[in-house]
Amino acid sequence: MSDLPLKLRTVLKERATIGSLHLEIEQVSNDGTRKRAYKLHDGQMIESVLMPYEDGRRTACISSQAGCAMGCVFCATGQMGFARQLTSEEIFEQVARFASELKADGERLSNVVMMGMGEPLANYRNVIAAIRRMNEDLGIGARKITVSTVGVVPNIRKLMDEDIQVRLALSLHCATEEERTALLPANKRYGGLHELMTTIKEYIRVKRQRVTFEWALIEGENDSPEVARTLGRLLKTYDIRSDMSHVNLIPLNPTGGYGGGPSGRKNVARFVDVLEREFGISATPRMRRGIDIDAGCGQLTQANEKKKEKEAAAAAAELSKFAEPAGLPMVGVYEDDESDDYNDSSDEIEPDFKESSNEPDLRHGSVVQFSIDDLAVDLDDEDGADDFIDPTYDDDFEIAEAERLIALIKGVSLQPVQTDVAPVDALPQEVKSTSIIDEDNIRDAKKRRKKLLKHLKAINKLKDMQSNGKVLNEEQLEKVAKEKEWTLELESVEHNLM
């Protein structure tokens, strides 16, 4: 950019940003792992991790959603709930930043794993679009990109038909129906183990690719030799060939919301031995990386939220010191204006005047009688309401806002007047997180989906009319312009309803 004037470059540096991710926190582990928490334009937080390996690989672990609705009980992100889908640009930018920084250091980003916050296959369209850009714009081979899923069966089938050869990793973690549903509630929602394993078998046949089965080893829960045999029998039951499958064993990253802990080395070794020796299934225990910096999915964001909560509690406690003591009257009270310094001496000098029998004995804290001046405004007087209408107001908004404030004083709650100062999606908003096991949210999502489908159906009719020469009016054109917005919202709503 040296061809631009220095003054312009200075202004750009001060006012312009590249991309939409704001780096909120960065931590570097003793093993070289770099963990980042990014703040999005609406205040949501996501995480990305860069993991260096001794063999020269540089792997980026990135997020696909802000939060997650899958509800996996051992996962920090699952404990947060789902906020929203990431756009394809937000997904791609996480990778592009790491790639750019490594390139500046003479290195190259070699691998990408979609194993950060969120369920990638529940944000299917944006994830696939981002992957294509990683492949085309950054030169990362499709086989070097891994998409992890808890088992969103409909979109595993969609992935079969894609022309990109990304690798698939299934977060299995349990080999029986009951245990998997308890640990991963999404198991039941997407049809259970039979539906999932049948789909994986078909995926391997169609794509002719090996599938990785992710297994978080939890001490005393799913790390015994007998559990390993149950897993081996499950894969054999569905004719999952040993050369087309691999089990990735990862000792659990502990989280504050789950009491389980990571398996010890002996249990890990026994688990691997059973799979390889008795079933011929390759299994690799993975080192937990960045354990000293909360590098597990969602852990840095969770730690940051707890820190903010503590800071807010401390601030509230500090403010409470200045609150009015309970029980003191708030109005109609005589308060001394003089300093308490006059009371320091026991030889207090009496003021040189005689008390009038008609004057009350006013002391600190005394309740006194008072009257309202005739010129005072009575807020309850309907005839006096006009006193608050400023004749200089130019529009209905200002009048309506004044009326709302008057009502607020009277104790009546009115909604604030909405303005068109800025688009809603450009302002930070607090988004209520949801979960697929939250029945109220599911019920609301079904109602909203029905309404959105109705809107989109109407838009299709309007577009057909337009293509046949019909001139649409302004209201109809405004509805057509909302197609993309409503389509994206529908995708997000359906995230809980697959």
CSV table of C-alpha atoms in Angstrom, one decimal:
chain,number,residue,atom,x,y,z
A,1,MET,CA,0.0,0.0,0.0
A,2,SER,CA,3.0,2.3,-0.3
A,3,ASP,CA,1.5,3.8,-3.4
A,4,LEU,CA,-1.1,5.6,-1.3
A,5,PRO,CA,-0.4,9.0,0.3
A,6,LEU,CA,1.0,8.8,3.8
A,7,LYS,CA,-1.8,10.9,5.2
A,8,LEU,CA,-4.4,8.5,3.7
A,9,ARG,CA,-2.6,5.5,5.0
A,10,THR,CA,-2.6,7.0,8.5
A,11,VAL,CA,-6.4,7.7,8.3
A,12,LEU,CA,-7.1,4.2,7.1
A,13,LYS,CA,-5.0,2.7,9.9
A,14,GLU,CA,-7.0,4.8,12.5
A,15,ARG,CA,-10.5,4.3,11.1
A,16,ALA,CA,-10.6,1.2,8.8
A,17,THR,CA,-10.5,-2.5,9.7
A,18,ILE,CA,-10.1,-5.5,7.5
A,19,GLY,CA,-12.7,-8.2,8.2
A,20,SER,CA,-15.4,-8.3,10.8
A,21,LEU,CA,-13.7,-10.2,13.7
A,22,HIS,CA,-12.4,-8.2,16.6
A,23,LEU,CA,-9.7,-10.0,18.6
A,24,GLU,CA,-10.9,-9.9,22.2
A,25,ILE,CA,-8.5,-12.4,23.9
A,26,GLU,CA,-5.4,-14.3,22.8
A,27,GLN,CA,-3.6,-16.9,24.8
A,28,VAL,CA,-0.4,-18.9,23.9
A,29,SER,CA,0.2,-22.3,25.5
A,30,ASN,CA,3.5,-23.8,26.6
A,31,ASP,CA,3.1,-26.2,23.7
A,32,GLY,CA,2.8,-23.4,21.2
A,33,THR,CA,-1.0,-23.6,20.7
A,34,ARG,CA,-2.6,-20.2,20.2
A,35,LYS,CA,-6.2,-19.7,21.3
A,36,ARG,CA,-8.2,-16.7,20.3
A,37,ALA,CA,-11.6,-15.3,21.3
A,38,TYR,CA,-13.1,-13.0,18.6
A,39,LYS,CA,-16.0,-10.7,19.2
A,40,LEU,CA,-18.5,-10.4,16.3
A,41,HIS,CA,-20.3,-7.2,15.2
A,42,ASP,CA,-23.4,-8.1,17.4
A,43,GLY,CA,-21.3,-8.8,20.5
A,44,GLN,CA,-21.3,-12.6,20.1
A,45,MET,CA,-18.1,-14.5,20.9
A,46,ILE,CA,-16.4,-17.3,18.9
A,47,GLU,CA,-13.1,-19.1,19.2
A,48,SER,CA,-10.3,-20.2,17.0
A,49,VAL,CA,-7.2,-22.3,17.7
A,50,LEU,CA,-3.9,-22.7,15.9
A,51,MET,CA,-2.0,-25.9,16.7
A,52,PRO,CA,1.6,-26.5,15.7
A,53,TYR,CA,2.9,-30.0,15.4
A,54,GLU,CA,6.5,-31.3,15.5
A,55,ASP,CA,6.1,-32.8,12.0
A,56,GLY,CA,5.6,-29.4,10.6
A,57,ARG,CA,1.8,-29.4,10.3
A,58,ARG,CA,0.0,-26.2,11.3
A,59,THR,CA,-3.7,-26.9,11.9
A,60,ALA,CA,-6.4,-24.4,12.5
A,61,CYS,CA,-9.5,-25.4,14.5
A,62,ILE,CA,-12.3,-23.0,13.7
A,63,SER,CA,-15.9,-22.3,14.8
A,64,SER,CA,-19.0,-22.5,12.6
A,65,GLN,CA,-21.6,-21.1,15.0
A,66,ALA,CA,-21.9,-18.7,17.9
A,67,GLY,CA,-22.7,-21.2,20.6
A,68,CYS,CA,-24.3,-24.6,19.9
A,69,ALA,CA,-27.7,-26.2,20.2
A,70,MET,CA,-26.6,-29.8,20.3
A,71,GLY,CA,-26.6,-29.8,24.1
A,72,CYS,CA,-23.6,-32.3,24.6
A,73,VAL,CA,-23.3,-32.4,28.3
A,74,PHE,CA,-19.5,-32.5,28.5
A,75,CYS,CA,-18.9,-29.7,26.0
A,76,ALA,CA,-18.4,-26.0,27.2
A,77,THR,CA,-20.0,-24.7,24.0
A,78,GLY,CA,-23.0,-27.1,24.4
A,79,GLN,CA,-23.5,-25.7,27.9
A,80,MET,CA,-23.8,-22.2,26.4
A,81,GLY,CA,-26.7,-22.8,24.1
A,82,PHE,CA,-27.1,-21.6,20.5
A,83,ALA,CA,-27.0,-17.9,19.6
A,84,ARG,CA,-26.7,-17.7,15.8
A,85,GLN,CA,-25.2,-19.1,12.6
A,86,LEU,CA,-21.9,-17.6,11.4
A,87,THR,CA,-21.8,-16.3,7.9
A,88,SER,CA,-19.4,-17.9,5.4
A,89,GLU,CA,-17.3,-14.8,5.6
A,90,GLU,CA,-16.9,-15.1,9.4
A,91,ILE,CA,-15.9,-18.7,9.1
A,92,PHE,CA,-13.5,-18.1,6.3
A,93,GLU,CA,-11.9,-15.1,8.0
A,94,GLN,CA,-10.8,-17.2,11.0
A,95,VAL,CA,-8.8,-19.4,8.6
A,96,ALA,CA,-7.5,-16.5,6.5
A,97,ARG,CA,-6.1,-14.7,9.5
A,98,PHE,CA,-4.0,-17.7,10.6
A,99,ALA,CA,-2.9,-18.4,7.0
A,100,SER,CA,-1.8,-14.8,6.5
A,101,GLU,CA,0.2,-14.7,9.8
A,102,LEU,CA,1.9,-18.0,9.1
A,103,LYS,CA,2.8,-16.8,5.6
A,104,ALA,CA,4.4,-13.7,7.0
A,105,ASP,CA,6.6,-16.0,9.2
A,106,GLY,CA,7.6,-18.1,6.2
A,107,GLU,CA,5.2,-21.0,7.2
A,108,ARG,CA,2.0,-22.4,5.7
A,109,LEU,CA,-1.4,-23.3,7.2
A,110,SER,CA,-1.6,-27.0,6.2
A,111,ASN,CA,-4.8,-28.3,7.8
A,112,VAL,CA,-8.2,-27.0,8.9
A,113,VAL,CA,-10.6,-28.8,11.3
A,114,MET,CA,-14.2,-27.7,11.8
A,115,MET,CA,-14.2,-28.7,15.4
A,116,GLY,CA,-14.5,-25.3,17.1
A,117,MET,CA,-17.8,-23.8,18.5
A,118,GLY,CA,-21.0,-25.1,16.9
A,119,GLU,CA,-22.2,-27.9,14.7
A,120,PRO,CA,-20.8,-27.4,11.2
A,121,LEU,CA,-23.5,-29.5,9.4
A,122,ALA,CA,-26.3,-27.5,11.1
A,123,ASN,CA,-24.9,-24.4,9.3
A,124,TYR,CA,-24.4,-26.4,6.1
A,125,ARG,CA,-24.7,-23.7,3.3
A,126,ASN,CA,-22.3,-21.3,5.0
A,127,VAL,CA,-19.8,-24.0,6.0
A,128,ILE,CA,-19.6,-25.4,2.4
A,129,ALA,CA,-19.2,-21.9,0.9
A,130,ALA,CA,-16.4,-21.1,3.4
A,131,ILE,CA,-14.7,-24.4,2.6
A,132,ARG,CA,-14.7,-23.7,-1.1
A,133,ARG,CA,-13.0,-20.4,-0.5
A,134,MET,CA,-10.4,-22.1,1.7
A,135,ASN,CA,-9.7,-24.4,-1.1
A,136,GLU,CA,-9.7,-21.9,-4.0
A,137,ASP,CA,-8.4,-18.7,-2.3
A,138,LEU,CA,-6.0,-20.1,0.2
A,139,GLY,CA,-4.9,-23.2,-1.6
A,140,ILE,CA,-5.7,-25.6,1.2
A,141,GLY,CA,-6.5,-29.0,-0.3
A,142,ALA,CA,-10.0,-30.3,0.4
A,143,ARG,CA,-8.6,-33.5,1.9
A,144,LYS,CA,-6.8,-31.4,4.4
A,145,ILE,CA,-10.1,-30.0,5.7
A,146,THR,CA,-12.1,-32.0,8.2
A,147,VAL,CA,-15.7,-31.4,9.0
A,148,SER,CA,-16.8,-32.8,12.4
A,149,THR,CA,-20.4,-33.6,13.2
A,150,VAL,CA,-22.4,-34.9,16.1
A,151,GLY,CA,-24.5,-36.8,13.6
A,152,VAL,CA,-26.8,-34.4,11.7
A,153,VAL,CA,-28.0,-37.3,9.4
A,154,PRO,CA,-29.9,-35.2,6.7
A,155,ASN,CA,-26.8,-33.1,6.0
A,156,ILE,CA,-24.4,-36.0,6.1
A,157,ARG,CA,-26.5,-37.3,3.2
A,158,LYS,CA,-26.3,-33.9,1.5
A,159,LEU,CA,-22.5,-34.0,1.9
A,160,MET,CA,-22.4,-37.3,-0.1
A,161,ASP,CA,-23.5,-35.4,-3.2
A,162,GLU,CA,-21.0,-32.5,-2.9
A,163,ASP,CA,-18.1,-32.4,-5.4
A,164,ILE,CA,-15.6,-31.6,-2.7
A,165,GLN,CA,-13.6,-34.3,-1.0
A,166,VAL,CA,-13.4,-33.0,2.6
A,167,ARG,CA,-12.9,-35.5,5.4
A,168,LEU,CA,-15.7,-36.4,7.8
A,169,ALA,CA,-15.3,-36.9,11.5
A,170,LEU,CA,-18.2,-38.3,13.6
A,171,SER,CA,-18.3,-37.3,17.3
A,172,LEU,CA,-19.5,-40.8,18.5
A,173,HIS,CA,-18.3,-41.0,22.1
A,174,CYS,CA,-20.8,-43.8,23.1
A,175,ALA,CA,-21.7,-47.1,21.4
A,176,THR,CA,-25.1,-47.8,22.9
A,177,GLU,CA,-28.4,-46.0,22.3
A,178,GLU,CA,-29.1,-45.1,25.9
A,179,GLU,CA,-25.6,-43.9,26.8
A,180,ARG,CA,-25.2,-41.8,23.6
A,181,THR,CA,-28.6,-40.1,24.1
A,182,ALA,CA,-27.7,-39.2,27.7
A,183,LEU,CA,-24.4,-37.7,26.7
A,184,LEU,CA,-25.4,-36.3,23.3
A,185,PRO,CA,-29.1,-35.4,23.2
A,186,ALA,CA,-28.9,-34.9,19.4
A,187,ASN,CA,-28.6,-38.7,19.0
A,188,LYS,CA,-32.4,-39.1,19.6
A,189,ARG,CA,-33.4,-36.1,17.5
A,190,TYR,CA,-31.6,-37.4,14.4
A,191,GLY,CA,-32.9,-40.9,14.5
A,192,GLY,CA,-30.6,-42.7,16.9
A,193,LEU,CA,-27.6,-44.9,16.3
A,194,HIS,CA,-29.1,-47.2,13.7
A,195,GLU,CA,-30.0,-44.3,11.4
A,196,LEU,CA,-26.6,-42.7,12.0
A,197,MET,CA,-24.5,-45.8,11.4
A,198,THR,CA,-26.5,-46.8,8.3
A,199,THR,CA,-25.9,-43.3,6.9
A,200,ILE,CA,-22.1,-43.5,7.7
A,201,LYS,CA,-21.9,-46.9,5.9
A,202,GLU,CA,-23.6,-45.4,2.9
A,203,TYR,CA,-21.3,-42.3,3.0
A,204,ILE,CA,-18.2,-44.5,3.0
A,205,ARG,CA,-19.6,-46.4,0.0
A,206,VAL,CA,-20.4,-43.3,-2.0
A,207,LYS,CA,-17.4,-41.1,-1.2
A,208,ARG,CA,-14.8,-44.0,-0.9
A,209,GLN,CA,-13.3,-42.1,2.0
A,210,ARG,CA,-12.2,-43.1,5.5
A,211,VAL,CA,-14.3,-41.7,8.3
A,212,THR,CA,-12.8,-40.8,11.7
A,213,PHE,CA,-14.8,-41.6,14.8
A,214,GLU,CA,-14.1,-39.1,17.6
A,215,TRP,CA,-14.2,-40.5,21.1
A,216,ALA,CA,-13.7,-38.3,24.2
A,217,LEU,CA,-12.4,-40.6,26.9
A,218,ILE,CA,-14.1,-39.9,30.2
A,219,GLU,CA,-12.7,-41.5,33.3
A,220,GLY,CA,-15.0,-44.3,34.5
A,221,GLU,CA,-17.6,-43.6,31.9
A,222,ASN,CA,-16.6,-44.8,28.4
A,223,ASP,CA,-12.9,-45.8,28.8
A,224,SER,CA,-13.0,-49.4,29.9
A,225,PRO,CA,-12.0,-52.5,27.8
A,226,GLU,CA,-15.6,-53.6,27.7
A,227,VAL,CA,-16.7,-50.3,26.3
A,228,ALA,CA,-14.0,-50.6,23.7
A,229,ARG,CA,-15.4,-54.0,22.7
A,230,THR,CA,-18.9,-52.6,22.4
A,231,LEU,CA,-17.5,-50.0,20.1
A,232,GLY,CA,-15.7,-52.6,18.0
A,233,ARG,CA,-18.9,-54.7,17.8
A,234,LEU,CA,-20.9,-51.6,16.7
A,235,LEU,CA,-18.6,-50.9,13.8
A,236,LYS,CA,-18.5,-54.6,12.7
A,237,THR,CA,-22.4,-54.8,12.9
A,238,TYR,CA,-22.7,-52.1,10.3
A,239,ASP,CA,-19.9,-53.5,8.1
A,240,ILE,CA,-17.7,-50.5,8.6
A,241,ARG,CA,-14.4,-51.8,7.1
A,242,SER,CA,-11.3,-51.4,9.3
A,243,ASP,CA,-9.4,-49.8,6.4
A,244,MET,CA,-12.1,-47.2,6.0
A,245,SER,CA,-12.4,-46.2,9.7
A,246,HIS,CA,-10.2,-44.7,12.3
A,247,VAL,CA,-10.9,-44.1,16.0
A,248,ASN,CA,-9.5,-40.8,17.4
A,249,LEU,CA,-9.2,-41.0,21.2
A,250,ILE,CA,-9.1,-37.7,23.0
A,251,PRO,CA,-8.9,-37.6,26.9
A,252,LEU,CA,-11.7,-35.2,27.9
A,253,ASN,CA,-11.0,-31.5,28.3
A,254,PRO,CA,-12.6,-30.8,31.7
A,255,THR,CA,-15.3,-28.0,31.9
A,256,GLY,CA,-16.9,-26.3,34.8
A,257,GLY,CA,-20.4,-27.5,33.8
A,258,TYR,CA,-19.6,-31.3,33.7
A,259,GLY,CA,-18.2,-33.4,36.5
A,260,GLY,CA,-16.3,-35.9,34.4
A,261,GLY,CA,-12.5,-36.0,34.0
A,262,PRO,CA,-10.0,-37.3,31.5
A,263,SER,CA,-9.0,-40.9,31.3
A,264,GLY,CA,-5.6,-41.9,32.6
A,265,ARG,CA,-2.8,-43.3,30.4
A,266,LYS,CA,-3.3,-46.9,31.4
A,267,ASN,CA,-7.0,-46.8,30.5
A,268,VAL,CA,-6.2,-45.1,27.2
A,269,ALA,CA,-3.6,-47.8,26.3
A,270,ARG,CA,-6.0,-50.6,27.2
A,271,PHE,CA,-8.7,-49.1,25.0
A,272,VAL,CA,-6.4,-48.8,22.0
A,273,ASP,CA,-5.1,-52.4,22.6
A,274,VAL,CA,-8.7,-53.9,22.5
A,275,LEU,CA,-9.7,-52.1,19.3
A,276,GLU,CA,-6.5,-52.9,17.4
A,277,ARG,CA,-5.8,-56.4,18.7
A,278,GLU,CA,-9.3,-57.8,18.9
A,279,PHE,CA,-11.0,-55.9,16.0
A,280,GLY,CA,-8.2,-54.8,13.8
A,281,ILE,CA,-9.5,-51.2,14.0
A,282,SER,CA,-6.8,-48.5,14.0
A,283,ALA,CA,-7.0,-46.1,17.0
A,284,THR,CA,-4.8,-43.2,18.0
A,285,PRO,CA,-4.7,-41.4,21.3
A,286,ARG,CA,-4.4,-37.7,20.8
A,287,MET,CA,-2.5,-35.3,23.1
A,288,ARG,CA,-4.7,-32.7,24.7
A,289,ARG,CA,-3.3,-29.5,23.4
A,290,GLY,CA,-3.5,-26.0,25.0
A,291,ILE,CA,-4.8,-27.5,28.3
A,292,ASP,CA,-3.1,-24.7,30.2
A,293,ILE,CA,-5.0,-22.0,28.3
A,294,ASP,CA,-8.6,-23.4,28.1
A,295,ALA,CA,-8.1,-24.4,24.5
A,296,GLY,CA,-11.0,-26.8,24.5
A,297,CYS,CA,-14.1,-25.8,22.4
A,298,GLY,CA,-15.9,-23.0,24.2
A,299,GLN,CA,-13.7,-23.0,27.3
A,300,LEU,CA,-12.0,-19.6,26.7
A,301,THR,CA,-15.4,-17.9,26.0
A,302,GLN,CA,-16.8,-19.6,29.1
A,303,ALA,CA,-13.9,-18.4,31.2
A,304,ASN,CA,-14.2,-14.9,29.9
A,305,GLU,CA,-18.0,-14.8,30.7
A,306,LYS,CA,-17.3,-15.9,34.2
A,307,LYS,CA,-14.7,-13.2,34.6
A,308,LYS,CA,-17.2,-10.6,33.4
A,309,GLU,CA,-19.8,-11.9,35.8
A,310,LYS,CA,-17.3,-11.6,38.7
A,311,GLU,CA,-16.4,-8.1,37.6
A,312,ALA,CA,-20.1,-7.1,37.4
A,313,ALA,CA,-20.8,-8.6,40.8
A,314,ALA,CA,-17.8,-6.7,42.3
A,315,ALA,CA,-19.0,-3.4,40.7
A,316,ALA,CA,-22.6,-4.0,42.0
A,317,ALA,CA,-21.2,-4.6,45.5
A,318,GLU,CA,-19.2,-1.4,45.3
A,319,LEU,CA,-22.2,0.6,44.2
A,320,SER,CA,-24.3,-0.9,47.0
A,321,LYS,CA,-22.1,0.9,49.5
A,322,PHE,CA,-23.6,4.2,48.3
A,323,ALA,CA,-27.2,3.1,48.4
A,324,GLU,CA,-29.7,4.7,50.8
A,325,PRO,CA,-29.9,2.9,54.1
A,326,ALA,CA,-33.1,1.0,54.5
A,327,GLY,CA,-35.9,2.6,56.5
A,328,LEU,CA,-35.0,6.3,56.0
A,329,PRO,CA,-37.7,8.5,54.5
A,330,MET,CA,-37.1,9.6,51.0
A,331,VAL,CA,-39.4,12.7,50.8
A,332,GLY,CA,-40.9,15.2,53.2
A,333,VAL,CA,-37.8,15.1,55.4
A,334,TYR,CA,-35.8,18.0,56.9
A,335,GLU,CA,-32.1,17.5,56.5
A,336,ASP,CA,-29.4,19.6,58.1
A,337,ASP,CA,-27.5,21.8,55.7
A,338,GLU,CA,-24.8,22.6,58.1
A,339,SER,CA,-21.7,20.5,58.5
A,340,ASP,CA,-21.5,17.9,61.3
A,341,ASP,CA,-18.3,19.7,62.4
A,342,TYR,CA,-20.4,21.9,64.7
A,343,ASN,CA,-21.4,18.9,66.8
A,344,ASP,CA,-17.8,17.9,67.5
A,345,SER,CA,-17.7,20.0,70.8
A,346,SER,CA,-19.7,19.2,73.9
A,347,ASP,CA,-19.8,23.0,74.6
A,348,GLU,CA,-22.3,23.6,71.8
A,349,ILE,CA,-23.2,27.3,71.5
A,350,GLU,CA,-27.0,27.8,71.3
A,351,PRO,CA,-28.1,30.2,68.5
A,352,ASP,CA,-29.1,33.6,69.6
A,353,PHE,CA,-32.8,33.6,68.8
A,354,LYS,CA,-36.1,32.6,70.6
A,355,GLU,CA,-38.0,29.7,69.3
A,356,SER,CA,-41.5,30.6,68.1
A,357,SER,CA,-44.3,28.5,69.4
A,358,ASN,CA,-45.7,28.6,65.9
A,359,GLU,CA,-42.5,27.0,64.3
A,360,PRO,CA,-41.9,23.3,64.5
A,361,ASP,CA,-38.9,21.9,66.2
A,362,LEU,CA,-36.9,20.9,63.1
A,363,ARG,CA,-34.3,18.2,63.7
A,364,HIS,CA,-32.3,15.9,61.5
A,365,GLY,CA,-34.6,13.3,60.1
A,366,SER,CA,-37.8,15.0,61.2
A,367,VAL,CA,-40.9,14.6,59.0
A,368,VAL,CA,-42.5,17.9,58.1
A,369,GLN,CA,-45.8,19.0,56.6
A,370,PHE,CA,-45.6,20.5,53.1
A,371,SER,CA,-48.0,21.8,50.5
A,372,ILE,CA,-47.9,22.0,46.7
A,373,ASP,CA,-47.6,25.4,45.1
A,374,ASP,CA,-50.5,26.5,42.9
A,375,LEU,CA,-48.1,26.9,40.0
A,376,ALA,CA,-46.9,23.3,40.2
A,377,VAL,CA,-47.7,20.9,37.3
A,378,ASP,CA,-50.0,18.0,38.1
A,379,LEU,CA,-48.9,15.1,36.0
A,380,ASP,CA,-52.2,13.3,36.6
A,381,ASP,CA,-54.2,16.3,35.3
A,382,GLU,CA,-55.2,15.4,31.8
A,383,ASP,CA,-55.8,19.1,31.0
A,384,GLY,CA,-52.2,19.8,31.8
A,385,ALA,CA,-50.8,17.3,29.4
A,386,ASP,CA,-50.6,19.9,26.7
A,387,ASP,CA,-47.9,21.7,28.8
A,388,PHE,CA,-45.5,19.0,27.7
A,389,ILE,CA,-46.1,19.2,24.0
A,390,ASP,CA,-43.3,21.4,22.8
A,391,PRO,CA,-44.7,23.4,19.8
A,392,THR,CA,-41.2,23.3,18.2
A,393,TYR,CA,-41.4,19.5,17.8
A,394,ASP,CA,-41.1,18.7,14.1
A,395,ASP,CA,-42.4,15.1,13.9
A,396,ASP,CA,-44.6,12.5,15.5
A,397,PHE,CA,-41.5,10.6,16.9
A,398,GLU,CA,-40.5,13.5,19.2
A,399,ILE,CA,-44.1,13.9,20.5
A,400,ALA,CA,-44.5,10.2,21.0
A,401,GLU,CA,-41.2,9.9,22.8
A,402,ALA,CA,-42.1,12.8,25.1
A,403,GLU,CA,-45.4,11.1,25.9
A,404,ARG,CA,-43.6,7.9,26.7
A,405,LEU,CA,-41.3,9.6,29.1
A,406,ILE,CA,-44.3,11.3,30.8
A,407,ALA,CA,-46.0,7.9,31.1
A,408,LEU,CA,-42.8,6.4,32.5
A,409,ILE,CA,-42.9,9.1,35.3
A,410,LYS,CA,-46.6,8.2,36.0
A,411,GLY,CA,-45.6,4.5,36.3
A,412,VAL,CA,-47.1,3.4,33.0
A,413,SER,CA,-44.9,1.2,30.7
A,414,LEU,CA,-44.9,2.1,27.0
A,415,GLN,CA,-42.6,0.7,24.4
A,416,PRO,CA,-39.8,3.0,23.2
A,417,VAL,CA,-40.4,4.6,19.8
A,418,GLN,CA,-38.4,2.8,17.0
A,419,THR,CA,-36.4,4.8,14.6
A,420,ASP,CA,-34.6,4.0,11.3
A,421,VAL,CA,-31.3,5.5,12.4
A,422,ALA,CA,-29.4,2.2,11.8
A,423,PRO,CA,-30.3,-1.2,10.6
A,424,VAL,CA,-31.1,-3.6,13.4
A,425,ASP,CA,-28.5,-6.2,12.4
A,426,ALA,CA,-25.8,-3.5,12.6
A,427,LEU,CA,-26.4,-2.9,16.3
A,428,PRO,CA,-25.1,-5.1,19.2
A,429,GLN,CA,-28.0,-7.2,20.4
A,430,GLU,CA,-28.3,-9.7,23.2
A,431,VAL,CA,-29.3,-13.0,21.6
A,432,LYS,CA,-31.2,-15.6,23.7
A,433,SER,CA,-29.4,-18.9,23.4
A,434,THR,CA,-31.4,-22.0,22.7
A,435,SER,CA,-31.0,-25.8,22.8
A,436,ILE,CA,-32.5,-28.7,21.0
A,437,ILE,CA,-33.7,-30.0,24.3
A,438,ASP,CA,-35.5,-26.8,25.3
A,439,GLU,CA,-39.1,-27.6,24.4
A,440,ASP,CA,-40.3,-24.0,24.7
A,441,ASN,CA,-37.7,-22.8,22.2
A,442,ILE,CA,-38.6,-25.6,19.8
A,443,ARG,CA,-42.3,-24.7,20.0
A,444,ASP,CA,-41.5,-21.0,19.3
A,445,ALA,CA,-39.2,-22.1,16.5
A,446,LYS,CA,-41.9,-24.1,14.8
A,447,LYS,CA,-44.3,-21.1,14.9
A,448,ARG,CA,-41.6,-18.8,13.4
A,449,ARG,CA,-40.7,-21.4,10.7
A,450,LYS,CA,-44.3,-21.6,9.6
A,451,LYS,CA,-44.5,-17.9,9.3
A,452,LEU,CA,-41.2,-17.6,7.4
A,453,LEU,CA,-42.2,-20.4,5.0
A,454,LYS,CA,-45.4,-18.5,4.3
A,455,HIS,CA,-43.4,-15.3,3.6
A,456,LEU,CA,-41.0,-17.1,1.2
A,457,LYS,CA,-43.8,-18.8,-0.6
A,458,ALA,CA,-45.4,-15.4,-1.2
A,459,ILE,CA,-42.1,-14.0,-2.5
A,460,ASN,CA,-41.8,-16.9,-5.0
A,461,LYS,CA,-45.3,-16.0,-6.3
A,462,LEU,CA,-44.4,-12.3,-6.6
A,463,LYS,CA,-41.2,-13.2,-8.5
A,464,ASP,CA,-43.2,-15.4,-10.9
A,465,MET,CA,-45.6,-12.5,-11.4
A,466,GLN,CA,-42.6,-10.2,-12.1
A,467,SER,CA,-41.0,-12.6,-14.6
A,468,ASN,CA,-44.4,-12.7,-16.4
A,469,GLY,CA,-44.4,-8.9,-16.9
A,470,LYS,CA,-46.4,-7.8,-13.8
A,471,VAL,CA,-45.2,-4.5,-12.3
A,472,LEU,CA,-44.9,-4.9,-8.5
A,473,ASN,CA,-45.9,-2.1,-6.2
A,474,GLU,CA,-43.6,-0.6,-3.6
A,475,GLU,CA,-44.9,-2.9,-0.8
A,476,GLN,CA,-44.4,-6.0,-2.9
A,477,LEU,CA,-40.9,-5.0,-3.9
A,478,GLU,CA,-40.0,-4.5,-0.2
A,479,LYS,CA,-41.2,-8.0,0.6
A,480,VAL,CA,-39.1,-9.5,-2.3
A,481,ALA,CA,-36.1,-7.6,-1.0
A,482,LYS,CA,-36.4,-9.5,2.3
A,483,GLU,CA,-35.9,-12.9,0.7
A,484,LYS,CA,-32.3,-13.3,1.7
A,485,GLU,CA,-32.9,-12.1,5.2
A,486,TRP,CA,-35.8,-14.4,5.7
A,487,THR,CA,-34.0,-17.4,4.1
A,488,LEU,CA,-31.1,-16.9,6.5
A,489,GLU,CA,-33.4,-16.7,9.5
A,490,LEU,CA,-35.2,-19.8,8.3
A,491,GLU,CA,-31.9,-21.7,8.2
A,492,SER,CA,-31.1,-20.6,11.7
A,493,VAL,CA,-34.6,-21.5,13.0
A,494,GLU,CA,-34.5,-24.9,11.4
A,495,HIS,CA,-31.2,-25.6,13.2
A,496,ASN,CA,-33.3,-26.7,16.2
A,497,LEU,CA,-35.9,-28.6,14.2
A,498,MET,CA,-34.1,-31.1,12.0
